[in-house]
Coordinates of C-alpha atoms in Angstrom, one line a residue:
M1 CA -36.6 -23.0 16.8
K2 CA -33.0 -24.3 16.2
I3 CA -29.9 -22.6 16.8
R4 CA -26.8 -23.9 15.5
K5 CA -23.1 -22.0 14.9
I6 CA -22.2 -22.2 11.4
D7 CA -19.4 -23.3 9.9
S8 CA -17.3 -23.2 6.8
R9 CA -19.9 -25.0 4.7
N10 CA -22.2 -22.0 4.8
D11 CA -21.7 -19.3 2.4
L12 CA -22.0 -16.6 5.3
Y13 CA -19.4 -17.8 7.2
G14 CA -16.6 -15.5 8.2
D15 CA -19.5 -12.8 8.0
F16 CA -22.1 -14.3 10.4
K17 CA -21.5 -16.8 13.6
W18 CA -25.1 -17.9 14.2
Q19 CA -28.0 -19.2 12.2
I20 CA -31.6 -19.3 13.8
K21 CA -34.3 -21.8 12.1
M22 CA -38.1 -21.4 13.2
E23 CA -41.6 -21.7 11.8
V24 CA -42.8 -19.1 9.5
E25 CA -45.0 -17.6 12.1
K26 CA -42.4 -16.7 14.6
F27 CA -40.0 -15.9 11.8
I28 CA -42.1 -13.0 10.7
K29 CA -42.5 -11.5 14.1
A30 CA -38.5 -12.1 15.1
R31 CA -37.6 -10.6 11.5
E32 CA -39.7 -7.3 12.7
W33 CA -38.2 -7.4 16.0
C34 CA -34.5 -7.4 14.3
T35 CA -35.1 -4.7 12.4
A36 CA -36.7 -2.6 15.1
T37 CA -33.5 -3.6 16.7
W38 CA -30.4 -3.7 14.8
G39 CA -32.0 -1.9 11.4
P40 CA -32.8 -3.3 8.1
A41 CA -30.9 -6.3 6.3
V42 CA -31.2 -8.0 3.1
E43 CA -31.7 -11.4 2.1
Y44 CA -29.1 -14.1 2.8
Q45 CA -28.1 -14.4 -1.1
W46 CA -27.8 -10.4 -1.4
F47 CA -25.6 -10.4 1.6
D48 CA -21.9 -10.5 0.0
P49 CA -22.6 -8.0 -2.7
Y50 CA -24.8 -5.4 -0.6
G51 CA -24.9 -6.3 2.8
E52 CA -21.7 -4.7 4.1
E53 CA -21.7 -1.7 1.9
N54 CA -24.9 -0.7 3.1
G55 CA -24.2 -1.1 6.7
Y56 CA -26.4 -4.1 7.3
T57 CA -23.9 -6.1 9.4
H58 CA -25.7 -7.2 12.6
W59 CA -28.1 -9.7 11.0
C60 CA -29.6 -10.9 7.6
F61 CA -32.1 -13.3 6.9
D62 CA -33.0 -16.5 4.2
T63 CA -36.6 -17.0 3.1
R64 CA -35.6 -19.1 -0.1
Q65 CA -37.6 -22.2 -0.4
V66 CA -35.5 -25.2 -1.4
K67 CA -37.5 -26.9 -4.3
N68 CA -39.6 -29.9 -3.4
S69 CA -38.6 -29.5 0.6
S70 CA -41.5 -29.8 3.2
K71 CA -38.7 -29.3 5.9
F72 CA -37.7 -25.7 5.1
K73 CA -37.8 -23.2 7.6
P74 CA -36.7 -19.7 7.2
A75 CA -33.7 -18.6 9.2
I76 CA -32.2 -15.6 10.8
Y77 CA -28.3 -15.0 11.0
L78 CA -26.6 -13.1 13.4
Q79 CA -23.3 -11.9 13.7
T80 CA -21.7 -12.0 17.1
D81 CA -22.6 -14.0 20.5
A82 CA -24.1 -10.7 21.4
E83 CA -26.7 -10.4 19.0
L84 CA -27.6 -14.2 19.9
T85 CA -27.7 -13.2 23.6
L86 CA -30.0 -10.6 23.1
F87 CA -32.1 -12.8 20.7
K88 CA -32.2 -15.4 23.2
L89 CA -33.5 -12.9 25.8
R90 CA -36.5 -12.0 23.7
W91 CA -37.3 -14.9 21.7
C92 CA -36.2 -18.3 24.1

């Protein structure tokens, strides 16, 4: 698992603060936990047009496969330090 603070190179900069990349098996379980903890979310590319207007503000996720990338890992994006702290208590 890799946790990093996102910056202006990320499309969700300003909406989210943290990116957490992990192996697929752990991602699936963590995504279920995020849904149970903060409610539903939308995929990364759908956040700007649909996320906030539907109340999906605490987190979102990214499962888009980069073409020809064997290093791809799905990611969860968290909005604040508070969400990250709770996530770490459960998953780290």
